[in-house]
N, CA, C and O of each residue as an XYZ file, in Angstrom:
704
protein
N      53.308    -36.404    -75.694
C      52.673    -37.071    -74.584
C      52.016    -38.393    -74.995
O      51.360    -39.015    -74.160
N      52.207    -38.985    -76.613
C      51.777    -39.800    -76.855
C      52.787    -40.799    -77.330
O      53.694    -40.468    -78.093
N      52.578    -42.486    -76.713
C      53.926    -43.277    -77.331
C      54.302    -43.320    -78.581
O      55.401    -43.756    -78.925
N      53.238    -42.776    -79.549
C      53.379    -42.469    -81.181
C      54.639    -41.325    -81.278
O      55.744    -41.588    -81.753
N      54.340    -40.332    -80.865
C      55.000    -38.804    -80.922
C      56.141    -39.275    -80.182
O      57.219    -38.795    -80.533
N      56.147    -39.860    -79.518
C      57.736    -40.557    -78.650
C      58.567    -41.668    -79.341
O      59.708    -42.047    -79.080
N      57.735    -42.074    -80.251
C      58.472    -43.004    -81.279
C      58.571    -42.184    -82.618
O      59.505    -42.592    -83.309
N      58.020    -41.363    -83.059
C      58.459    -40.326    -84.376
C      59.387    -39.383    -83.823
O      60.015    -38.862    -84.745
N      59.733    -38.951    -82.706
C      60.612    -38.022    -82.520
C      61.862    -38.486    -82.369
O      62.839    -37.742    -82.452
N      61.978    -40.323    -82.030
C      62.898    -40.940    -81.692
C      63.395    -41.216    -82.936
O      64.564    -40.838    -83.007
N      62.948    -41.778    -84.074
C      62.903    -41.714    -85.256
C      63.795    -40.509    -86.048
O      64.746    -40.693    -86.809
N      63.326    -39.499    -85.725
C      63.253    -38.010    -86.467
C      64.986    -37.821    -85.954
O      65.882    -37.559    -86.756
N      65.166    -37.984    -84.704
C      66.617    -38.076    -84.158
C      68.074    -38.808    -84.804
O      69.280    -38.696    -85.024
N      67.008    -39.529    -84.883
C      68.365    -40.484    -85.305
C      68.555    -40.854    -86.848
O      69.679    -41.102    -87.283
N      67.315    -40.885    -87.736
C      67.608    -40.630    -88.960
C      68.527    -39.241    -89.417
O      69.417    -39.224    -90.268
N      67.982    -37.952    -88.495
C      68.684    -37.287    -88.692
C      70.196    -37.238    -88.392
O      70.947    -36.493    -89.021
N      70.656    -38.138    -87.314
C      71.740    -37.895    -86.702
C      72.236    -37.250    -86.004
O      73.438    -37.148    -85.758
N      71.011    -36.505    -85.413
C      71.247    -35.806    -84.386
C      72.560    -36.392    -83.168
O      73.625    -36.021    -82.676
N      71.263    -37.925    -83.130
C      72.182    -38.410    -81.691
C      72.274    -39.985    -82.458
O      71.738    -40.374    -83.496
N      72.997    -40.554    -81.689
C      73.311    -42.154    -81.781
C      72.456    -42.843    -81.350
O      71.762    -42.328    -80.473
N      72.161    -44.174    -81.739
C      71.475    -44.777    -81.406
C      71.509    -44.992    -79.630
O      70.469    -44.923    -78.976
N      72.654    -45.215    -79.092
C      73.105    -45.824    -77.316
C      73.108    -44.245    -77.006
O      73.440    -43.877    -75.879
N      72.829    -43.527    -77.756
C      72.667    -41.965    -76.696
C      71.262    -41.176    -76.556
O      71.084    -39.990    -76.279
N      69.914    -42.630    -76.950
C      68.940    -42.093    -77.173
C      68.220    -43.451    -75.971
O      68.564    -44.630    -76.052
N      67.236    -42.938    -74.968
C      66.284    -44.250    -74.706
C      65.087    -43.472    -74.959
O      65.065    -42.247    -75.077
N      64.131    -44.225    -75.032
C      62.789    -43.834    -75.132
C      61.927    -44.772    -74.363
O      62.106    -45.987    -74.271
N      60.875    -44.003    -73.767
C      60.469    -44.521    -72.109
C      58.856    -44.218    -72.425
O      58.247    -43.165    -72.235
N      58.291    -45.656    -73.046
C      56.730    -45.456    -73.335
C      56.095    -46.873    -72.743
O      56.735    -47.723    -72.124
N      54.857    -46.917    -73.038
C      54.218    -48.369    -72.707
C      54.943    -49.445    -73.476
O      55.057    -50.614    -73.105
N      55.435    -48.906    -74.619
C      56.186    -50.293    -75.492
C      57.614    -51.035    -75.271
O      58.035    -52.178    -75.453
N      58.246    -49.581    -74.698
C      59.392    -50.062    -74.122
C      59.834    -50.331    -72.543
O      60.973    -50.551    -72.133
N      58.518    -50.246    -71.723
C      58.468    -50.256    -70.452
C      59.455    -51.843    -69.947
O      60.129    -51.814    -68.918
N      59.416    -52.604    -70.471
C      60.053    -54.051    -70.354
C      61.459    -54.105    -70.859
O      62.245    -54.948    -70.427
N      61.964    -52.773    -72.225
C      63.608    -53.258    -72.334
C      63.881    -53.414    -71.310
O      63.212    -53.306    -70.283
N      65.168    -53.759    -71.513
C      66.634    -53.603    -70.579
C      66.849    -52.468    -70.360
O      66.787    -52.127    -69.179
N      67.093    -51.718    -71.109
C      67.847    -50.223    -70.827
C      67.191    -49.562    -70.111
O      67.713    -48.752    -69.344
N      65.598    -49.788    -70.205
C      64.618    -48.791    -69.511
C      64.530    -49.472    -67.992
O      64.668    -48.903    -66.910
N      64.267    -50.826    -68.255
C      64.926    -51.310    -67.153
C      65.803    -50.560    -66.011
O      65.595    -50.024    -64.923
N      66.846    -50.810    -66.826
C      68.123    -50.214    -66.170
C      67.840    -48.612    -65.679
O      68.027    -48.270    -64.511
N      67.516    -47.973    -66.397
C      67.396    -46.715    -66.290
C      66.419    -46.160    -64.865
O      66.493    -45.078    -64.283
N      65.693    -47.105    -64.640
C      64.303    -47.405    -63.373
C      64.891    -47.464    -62.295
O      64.547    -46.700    -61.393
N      66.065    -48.505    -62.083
C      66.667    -49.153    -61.345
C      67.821    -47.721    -60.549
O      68.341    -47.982    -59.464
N      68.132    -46.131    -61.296
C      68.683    -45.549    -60.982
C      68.595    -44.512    -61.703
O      69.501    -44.236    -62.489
N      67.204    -43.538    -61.545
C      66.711    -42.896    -62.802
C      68.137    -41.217    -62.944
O      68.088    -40.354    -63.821
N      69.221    -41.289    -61.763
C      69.868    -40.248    -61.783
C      70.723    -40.603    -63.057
O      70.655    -40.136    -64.194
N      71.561    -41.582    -62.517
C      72.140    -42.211    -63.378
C      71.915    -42.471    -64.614
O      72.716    -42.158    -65.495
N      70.396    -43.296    -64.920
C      69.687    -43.166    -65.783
C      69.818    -41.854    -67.143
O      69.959    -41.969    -68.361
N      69.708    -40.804    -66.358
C      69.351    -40.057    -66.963
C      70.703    -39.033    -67.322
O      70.650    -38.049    -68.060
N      71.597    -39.403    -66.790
C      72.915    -38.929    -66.541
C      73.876    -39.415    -67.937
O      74.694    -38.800    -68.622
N      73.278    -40.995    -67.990
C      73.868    -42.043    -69.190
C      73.389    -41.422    -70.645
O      74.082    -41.633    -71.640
N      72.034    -40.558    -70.733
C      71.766    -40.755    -71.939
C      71.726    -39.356    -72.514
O      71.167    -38.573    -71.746
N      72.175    -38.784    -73.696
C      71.461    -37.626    -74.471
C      70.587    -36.847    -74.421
O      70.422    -35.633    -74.303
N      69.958    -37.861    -74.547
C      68.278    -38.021    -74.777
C      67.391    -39.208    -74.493
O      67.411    -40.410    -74.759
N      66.332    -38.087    -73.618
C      65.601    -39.176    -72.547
C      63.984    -38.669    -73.159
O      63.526    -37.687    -72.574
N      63.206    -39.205    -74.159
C      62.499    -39.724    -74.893
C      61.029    -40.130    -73.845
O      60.607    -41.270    -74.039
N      60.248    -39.278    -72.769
C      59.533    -40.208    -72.375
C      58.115    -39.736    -72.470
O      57.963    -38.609    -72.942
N      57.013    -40.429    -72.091
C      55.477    -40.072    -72.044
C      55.337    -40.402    -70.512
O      56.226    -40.501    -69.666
N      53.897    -40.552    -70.382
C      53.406    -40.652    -69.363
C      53.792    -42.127    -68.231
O      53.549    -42.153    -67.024
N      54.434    -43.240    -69.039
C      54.747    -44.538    -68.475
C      56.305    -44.111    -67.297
O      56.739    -44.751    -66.339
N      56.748    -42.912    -67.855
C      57.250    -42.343    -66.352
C      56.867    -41.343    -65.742
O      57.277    -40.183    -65.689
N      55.510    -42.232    -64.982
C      55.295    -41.056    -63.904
C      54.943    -40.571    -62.987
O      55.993    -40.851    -62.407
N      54.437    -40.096    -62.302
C      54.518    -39.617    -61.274
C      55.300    -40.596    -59.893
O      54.919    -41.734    -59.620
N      56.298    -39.961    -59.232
C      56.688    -40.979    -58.226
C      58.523    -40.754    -58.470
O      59.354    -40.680    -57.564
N      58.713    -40.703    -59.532
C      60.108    -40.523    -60.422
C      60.406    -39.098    -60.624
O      59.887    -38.385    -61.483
N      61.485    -38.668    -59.565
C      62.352    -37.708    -59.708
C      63.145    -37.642    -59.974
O      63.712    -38.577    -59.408
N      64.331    -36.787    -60.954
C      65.131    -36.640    -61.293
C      65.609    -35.066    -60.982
O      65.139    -34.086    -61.561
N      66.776    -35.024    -59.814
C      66.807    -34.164    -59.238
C      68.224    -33.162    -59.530
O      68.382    -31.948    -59.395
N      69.123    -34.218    -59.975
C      70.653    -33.956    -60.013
C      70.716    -33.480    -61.343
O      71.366    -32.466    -61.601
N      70.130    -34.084    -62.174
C      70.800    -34.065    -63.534
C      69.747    -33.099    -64.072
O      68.584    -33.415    -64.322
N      70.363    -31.709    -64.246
C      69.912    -30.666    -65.398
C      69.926    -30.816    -66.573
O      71.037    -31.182    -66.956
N      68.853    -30.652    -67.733
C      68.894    -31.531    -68.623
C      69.322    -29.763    -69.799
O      68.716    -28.741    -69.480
N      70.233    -29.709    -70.887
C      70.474    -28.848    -71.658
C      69.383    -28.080    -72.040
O      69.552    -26.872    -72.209
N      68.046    -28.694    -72.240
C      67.397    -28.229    -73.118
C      66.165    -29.247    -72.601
O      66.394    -30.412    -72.277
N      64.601    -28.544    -72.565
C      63.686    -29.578    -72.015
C      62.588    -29.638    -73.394
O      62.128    -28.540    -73.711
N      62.070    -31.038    -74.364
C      60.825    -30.189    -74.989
C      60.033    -31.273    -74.990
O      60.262    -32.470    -75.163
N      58.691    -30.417    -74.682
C      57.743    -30.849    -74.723
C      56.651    -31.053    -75.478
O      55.923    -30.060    -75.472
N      56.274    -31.888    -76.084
C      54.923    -31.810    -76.830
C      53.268    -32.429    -76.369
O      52.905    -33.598    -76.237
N      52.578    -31.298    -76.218
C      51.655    -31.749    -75.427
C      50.341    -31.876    -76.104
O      49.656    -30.853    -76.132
N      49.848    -33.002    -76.681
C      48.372    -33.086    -77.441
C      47.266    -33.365    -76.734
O      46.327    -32.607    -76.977
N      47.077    -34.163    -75.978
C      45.470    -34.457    -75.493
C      45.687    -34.367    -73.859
O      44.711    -33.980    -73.216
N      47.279    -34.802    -72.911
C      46.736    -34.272    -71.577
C      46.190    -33.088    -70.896
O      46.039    -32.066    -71.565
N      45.950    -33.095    -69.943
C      45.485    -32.047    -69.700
C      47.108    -31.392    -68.434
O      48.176    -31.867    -68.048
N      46.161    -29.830    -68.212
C      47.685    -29.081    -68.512
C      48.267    -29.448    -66.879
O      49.400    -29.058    -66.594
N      47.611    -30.055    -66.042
C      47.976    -30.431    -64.938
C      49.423    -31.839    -64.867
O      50.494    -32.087    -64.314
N      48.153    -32.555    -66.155
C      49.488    -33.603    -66.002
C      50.141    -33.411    -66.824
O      50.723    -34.462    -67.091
N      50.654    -32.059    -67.926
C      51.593    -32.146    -68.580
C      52.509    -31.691    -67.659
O      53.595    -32.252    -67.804
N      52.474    -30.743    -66.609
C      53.425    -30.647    -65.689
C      53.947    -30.911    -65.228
O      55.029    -30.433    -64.886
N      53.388    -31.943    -64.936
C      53.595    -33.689    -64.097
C      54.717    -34.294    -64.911
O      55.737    -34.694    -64.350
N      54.597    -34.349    -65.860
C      55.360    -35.085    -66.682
C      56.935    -34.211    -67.111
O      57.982    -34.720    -67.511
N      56.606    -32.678    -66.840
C      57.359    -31.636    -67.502
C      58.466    -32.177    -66.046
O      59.567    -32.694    -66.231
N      57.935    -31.942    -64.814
C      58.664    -31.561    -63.575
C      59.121    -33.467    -62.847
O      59.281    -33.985    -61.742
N      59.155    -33.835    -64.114
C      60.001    -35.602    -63.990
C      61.254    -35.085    -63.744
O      61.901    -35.727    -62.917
N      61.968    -33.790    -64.375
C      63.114    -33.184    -64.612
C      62.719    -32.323    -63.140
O      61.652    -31.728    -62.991
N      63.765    -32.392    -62.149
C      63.094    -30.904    -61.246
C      63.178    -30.321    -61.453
O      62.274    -29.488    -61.374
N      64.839    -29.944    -62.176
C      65.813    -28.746    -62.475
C      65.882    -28.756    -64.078
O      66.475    -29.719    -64.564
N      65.349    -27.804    -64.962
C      65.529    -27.025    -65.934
C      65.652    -26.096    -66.229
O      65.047    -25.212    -65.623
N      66.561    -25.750    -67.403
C      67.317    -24.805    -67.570
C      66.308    -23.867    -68.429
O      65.894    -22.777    -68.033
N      65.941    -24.544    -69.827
C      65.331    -24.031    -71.074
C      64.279    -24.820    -71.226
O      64.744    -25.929    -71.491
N      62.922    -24.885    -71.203
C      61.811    -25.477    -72.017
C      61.342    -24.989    -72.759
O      61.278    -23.774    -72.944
N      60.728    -26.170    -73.599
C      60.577    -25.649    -74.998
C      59.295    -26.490    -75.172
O      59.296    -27.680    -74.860
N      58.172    -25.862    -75.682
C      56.908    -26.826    -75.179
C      55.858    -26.579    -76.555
O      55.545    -25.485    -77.025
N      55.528    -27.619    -76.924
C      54.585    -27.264    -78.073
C      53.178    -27.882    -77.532
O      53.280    -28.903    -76.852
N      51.711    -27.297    -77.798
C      50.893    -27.050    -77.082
C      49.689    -27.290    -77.896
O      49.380    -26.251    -78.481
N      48.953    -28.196    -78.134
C      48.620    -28.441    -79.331
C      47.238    -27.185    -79.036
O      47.087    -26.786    -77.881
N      46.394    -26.697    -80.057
C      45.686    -25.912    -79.779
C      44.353    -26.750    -79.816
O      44.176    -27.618    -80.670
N      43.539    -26.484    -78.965
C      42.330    -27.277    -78.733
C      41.428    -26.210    -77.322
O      41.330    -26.739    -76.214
N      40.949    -25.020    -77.497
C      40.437    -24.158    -76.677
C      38.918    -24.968    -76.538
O      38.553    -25.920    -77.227
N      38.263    -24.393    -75.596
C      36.824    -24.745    -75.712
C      35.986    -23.612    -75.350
O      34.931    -23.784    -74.739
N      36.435    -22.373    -75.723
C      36.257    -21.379    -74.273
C      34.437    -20.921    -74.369
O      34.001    -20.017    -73.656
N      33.536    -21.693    -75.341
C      32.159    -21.755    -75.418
C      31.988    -23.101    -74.424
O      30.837    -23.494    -74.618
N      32.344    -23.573    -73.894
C      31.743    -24.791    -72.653
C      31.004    -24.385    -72.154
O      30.796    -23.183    -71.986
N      30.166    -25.617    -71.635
C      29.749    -25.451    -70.126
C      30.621    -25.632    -68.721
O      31.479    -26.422    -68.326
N      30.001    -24.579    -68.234
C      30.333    -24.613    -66.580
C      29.752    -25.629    -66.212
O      28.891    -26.218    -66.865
N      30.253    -26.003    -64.895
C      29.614    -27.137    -64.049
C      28.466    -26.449    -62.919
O      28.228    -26.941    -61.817
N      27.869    -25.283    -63.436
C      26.844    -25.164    -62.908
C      25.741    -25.296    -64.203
O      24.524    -25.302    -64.018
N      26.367    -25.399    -65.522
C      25.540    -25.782    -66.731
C      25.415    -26.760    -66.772
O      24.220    -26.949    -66.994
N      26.124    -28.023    -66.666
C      26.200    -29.364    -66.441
C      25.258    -29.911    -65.468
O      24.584    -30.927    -65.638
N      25.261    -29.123    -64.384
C      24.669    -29.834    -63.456
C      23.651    -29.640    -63.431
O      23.007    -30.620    -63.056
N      22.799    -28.374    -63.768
C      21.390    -27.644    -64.589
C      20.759    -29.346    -65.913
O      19.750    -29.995    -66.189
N      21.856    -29.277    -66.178
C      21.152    -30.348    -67.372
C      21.253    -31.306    -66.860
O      20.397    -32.090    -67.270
N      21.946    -31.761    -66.050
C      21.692    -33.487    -65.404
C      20.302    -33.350    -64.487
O      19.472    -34.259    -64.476
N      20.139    -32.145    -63.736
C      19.177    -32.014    -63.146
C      17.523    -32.318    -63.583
O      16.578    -32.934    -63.089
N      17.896    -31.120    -65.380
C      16.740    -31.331    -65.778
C      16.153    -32.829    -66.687
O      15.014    -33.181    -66.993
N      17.867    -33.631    -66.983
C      17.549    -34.861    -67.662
C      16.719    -36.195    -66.167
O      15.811    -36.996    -66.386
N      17.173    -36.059    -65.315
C      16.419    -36.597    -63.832
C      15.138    -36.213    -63.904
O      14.282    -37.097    -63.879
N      14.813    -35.081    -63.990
C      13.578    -34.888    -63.808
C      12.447    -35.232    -65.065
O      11.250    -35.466    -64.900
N      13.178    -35.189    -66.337
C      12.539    -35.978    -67.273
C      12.326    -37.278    -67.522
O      11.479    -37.901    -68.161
N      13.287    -37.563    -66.872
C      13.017    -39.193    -66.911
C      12.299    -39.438    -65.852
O      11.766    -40.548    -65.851
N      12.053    -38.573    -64.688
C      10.858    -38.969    -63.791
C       9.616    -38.912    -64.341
O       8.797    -39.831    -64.346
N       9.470    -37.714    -64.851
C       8.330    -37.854    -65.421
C       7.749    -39.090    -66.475
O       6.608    -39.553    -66.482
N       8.930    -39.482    -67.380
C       8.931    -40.545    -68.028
C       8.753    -41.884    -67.531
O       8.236    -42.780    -68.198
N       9.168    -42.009    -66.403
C       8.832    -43.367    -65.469
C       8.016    -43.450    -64.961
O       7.410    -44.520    -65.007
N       7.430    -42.172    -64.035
C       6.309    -41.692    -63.001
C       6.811    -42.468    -61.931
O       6.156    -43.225    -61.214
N       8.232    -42.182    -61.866
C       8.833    -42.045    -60.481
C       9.570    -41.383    -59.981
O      10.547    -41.383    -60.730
N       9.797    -40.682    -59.026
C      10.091    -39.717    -57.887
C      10.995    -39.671    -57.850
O      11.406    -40.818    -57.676
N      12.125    -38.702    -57.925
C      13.806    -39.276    -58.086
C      13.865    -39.179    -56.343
O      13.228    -38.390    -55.646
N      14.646    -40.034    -55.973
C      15.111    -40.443    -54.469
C      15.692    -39.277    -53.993
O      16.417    -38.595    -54.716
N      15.439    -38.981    -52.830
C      16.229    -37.980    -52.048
C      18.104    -38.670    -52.154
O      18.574    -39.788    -52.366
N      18.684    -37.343    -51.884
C      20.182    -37.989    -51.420
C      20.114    -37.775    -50.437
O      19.108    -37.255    -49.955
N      21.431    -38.175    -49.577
C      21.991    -38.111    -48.654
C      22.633    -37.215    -48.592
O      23.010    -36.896    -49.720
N      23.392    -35.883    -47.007
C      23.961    -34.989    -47.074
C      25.253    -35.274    -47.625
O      25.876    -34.522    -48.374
N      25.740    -36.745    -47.092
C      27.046    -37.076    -47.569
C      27.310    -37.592    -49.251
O      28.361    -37.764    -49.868
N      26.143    -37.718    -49.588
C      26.332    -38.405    -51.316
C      26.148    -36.837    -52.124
O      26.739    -36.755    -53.200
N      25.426    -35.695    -51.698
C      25.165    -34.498    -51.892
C      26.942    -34.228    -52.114
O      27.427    -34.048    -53.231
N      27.822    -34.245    -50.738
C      28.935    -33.556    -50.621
C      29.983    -34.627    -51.665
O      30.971    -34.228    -52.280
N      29.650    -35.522    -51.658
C      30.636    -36.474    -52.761
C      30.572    -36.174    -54.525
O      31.374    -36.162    -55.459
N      29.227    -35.968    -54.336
C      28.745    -35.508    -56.109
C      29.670    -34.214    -56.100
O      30.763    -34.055    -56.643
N      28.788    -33.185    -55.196
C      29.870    -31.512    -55.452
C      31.434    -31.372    -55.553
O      32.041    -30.511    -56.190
N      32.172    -32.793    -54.498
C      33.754    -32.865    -54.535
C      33.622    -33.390    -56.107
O      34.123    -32.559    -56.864
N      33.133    -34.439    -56.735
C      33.366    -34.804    -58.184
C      33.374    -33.450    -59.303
O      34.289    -32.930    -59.942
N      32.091    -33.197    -59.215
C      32.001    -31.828    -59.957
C      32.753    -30.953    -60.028
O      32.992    -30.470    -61.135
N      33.486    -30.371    -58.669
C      34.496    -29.458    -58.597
C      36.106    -30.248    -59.419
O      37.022    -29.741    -60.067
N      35.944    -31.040    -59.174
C      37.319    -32.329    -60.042
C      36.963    -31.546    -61.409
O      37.268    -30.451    -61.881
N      36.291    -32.474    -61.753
C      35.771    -32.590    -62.867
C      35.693    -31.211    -63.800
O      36.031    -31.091    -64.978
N      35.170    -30.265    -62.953
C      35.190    -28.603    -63.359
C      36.849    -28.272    -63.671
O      37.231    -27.700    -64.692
N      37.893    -28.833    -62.393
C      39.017    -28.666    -62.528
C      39.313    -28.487    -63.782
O      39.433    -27.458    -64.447
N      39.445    -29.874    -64.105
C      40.261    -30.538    -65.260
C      39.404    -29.794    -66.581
O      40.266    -29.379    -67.356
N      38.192    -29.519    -67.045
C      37.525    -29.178    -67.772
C      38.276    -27.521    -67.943
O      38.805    -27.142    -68.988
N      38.192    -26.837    -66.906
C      38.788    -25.252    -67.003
C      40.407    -25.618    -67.517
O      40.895    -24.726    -68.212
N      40.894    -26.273    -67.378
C      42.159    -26.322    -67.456
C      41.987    -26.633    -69.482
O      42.319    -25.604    -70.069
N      41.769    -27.222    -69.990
C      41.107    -27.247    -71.039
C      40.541    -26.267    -71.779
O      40.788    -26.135    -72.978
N      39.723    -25.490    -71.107
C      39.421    -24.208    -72.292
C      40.039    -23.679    -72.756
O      39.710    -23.165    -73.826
N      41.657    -23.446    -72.063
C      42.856    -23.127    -72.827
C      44.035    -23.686    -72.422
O      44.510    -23.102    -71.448
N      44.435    -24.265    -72.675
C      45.301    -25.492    -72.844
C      47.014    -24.514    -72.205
O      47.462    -24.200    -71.102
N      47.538    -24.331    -73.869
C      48.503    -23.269    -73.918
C      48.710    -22.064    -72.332
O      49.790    -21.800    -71.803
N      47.624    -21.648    -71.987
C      47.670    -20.147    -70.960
C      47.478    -21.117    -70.035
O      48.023    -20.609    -69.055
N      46.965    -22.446    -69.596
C      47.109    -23.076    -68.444
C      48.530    -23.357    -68.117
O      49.027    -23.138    -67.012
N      49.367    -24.024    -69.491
C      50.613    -24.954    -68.983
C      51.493    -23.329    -68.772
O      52.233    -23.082    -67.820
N      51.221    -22.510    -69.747
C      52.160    -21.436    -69.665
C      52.574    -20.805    -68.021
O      53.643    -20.758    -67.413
N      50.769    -20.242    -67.571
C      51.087    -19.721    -66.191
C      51.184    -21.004    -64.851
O      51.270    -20.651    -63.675
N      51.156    -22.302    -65.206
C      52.027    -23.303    -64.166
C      53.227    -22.708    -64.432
O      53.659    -21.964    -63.551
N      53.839    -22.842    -65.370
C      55.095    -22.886    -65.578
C      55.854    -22.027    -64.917
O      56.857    -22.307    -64.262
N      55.269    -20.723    -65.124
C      55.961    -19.614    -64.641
C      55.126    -19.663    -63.171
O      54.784    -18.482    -63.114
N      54.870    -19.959    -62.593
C      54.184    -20.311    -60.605
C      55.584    -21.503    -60.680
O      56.244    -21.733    -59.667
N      55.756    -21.888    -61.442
C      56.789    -22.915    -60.864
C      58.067    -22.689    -60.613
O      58.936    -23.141    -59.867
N      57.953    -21.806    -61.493
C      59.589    -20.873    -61.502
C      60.232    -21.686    -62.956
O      61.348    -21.393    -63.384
């Protein structure tokens, strides 16, 4: 998921000989401007139809389907997104056959909740009132309901994180 890991695997390919050089593109922030990737934008069925191996990170994504072309074999390596948008990135492909997904391990499952979070922002407000000897401002019902929609985000993406691996695993299988 990183243009590094998308350029060592591209690497790793073709030194090995896996594949040929014209049977490999790779689709990151660095190569967002070739030609080929270019080209490949311009008709991502086709695109994706032309090549071996389709090499990409996050610079294709969301918006870009690839619907026709079943790809042999899908793999993934996933280090720092989180497991929502590795999906995102997994289901660029609609139709797969086999994935194959490496998951880097990074649990947190001692966190805070976002009712711990919000306990400590609470009590850091109120210390710094005291520290100022000023009154923290009332909110508004509607800035009240905007903070709680953030928090609940924010909680999202954080739970999805405490275990990385058992998040992307049970998308996967809800996805079919």
């Amino acid at each position: 998921d990183t243009k590094e890991e998308a350029e060592l695997v591209e690497q790793l390919l073709l030194m090995g000989e896996v594949a040929k050089r014209d049977e490999v593109i790779r689709i990151t922030g660095d190569t967002i401007y070739d030609k080929r990737v270019n080209a490949f934008f311009q008709d991502v069925e086709e695109g994706a139809k032309q090549y071996r191996v389709v090499i990409y990170n996050s610079a294709m994504g969301s918006g870009v389907s690839i619907t026709e072309t079943v790809p042999d074999a899908f793999m993934f390596i996933g280090t720092y997104l989180s497991p929502r948008k590795m999906i995102q990135m997994i289901n660029r492909y609609r139709v797969q056959s086999t994935v194959y997904a490496y998951i880097a391990p990074r649990e947190s499952l001692y966190a805070d909740t976002v009712e711990e979070r919000y306990q400590r922002l609470q009590d850091a407000i109120q210390h710094e009132a005291r520290l100022s000897g000023l009154n923290p401002v009332r909110r508004t019902e509607l800035s009240n309901i905007v903070t709680h929609a953030a928090l609940l985000s924010a909680q999202d993406e954080f739970d999805q994180l405490r275990s990385v691996k058992d998040f992307v695993v049970r998308l996967l299988h809800e996805d079919g």
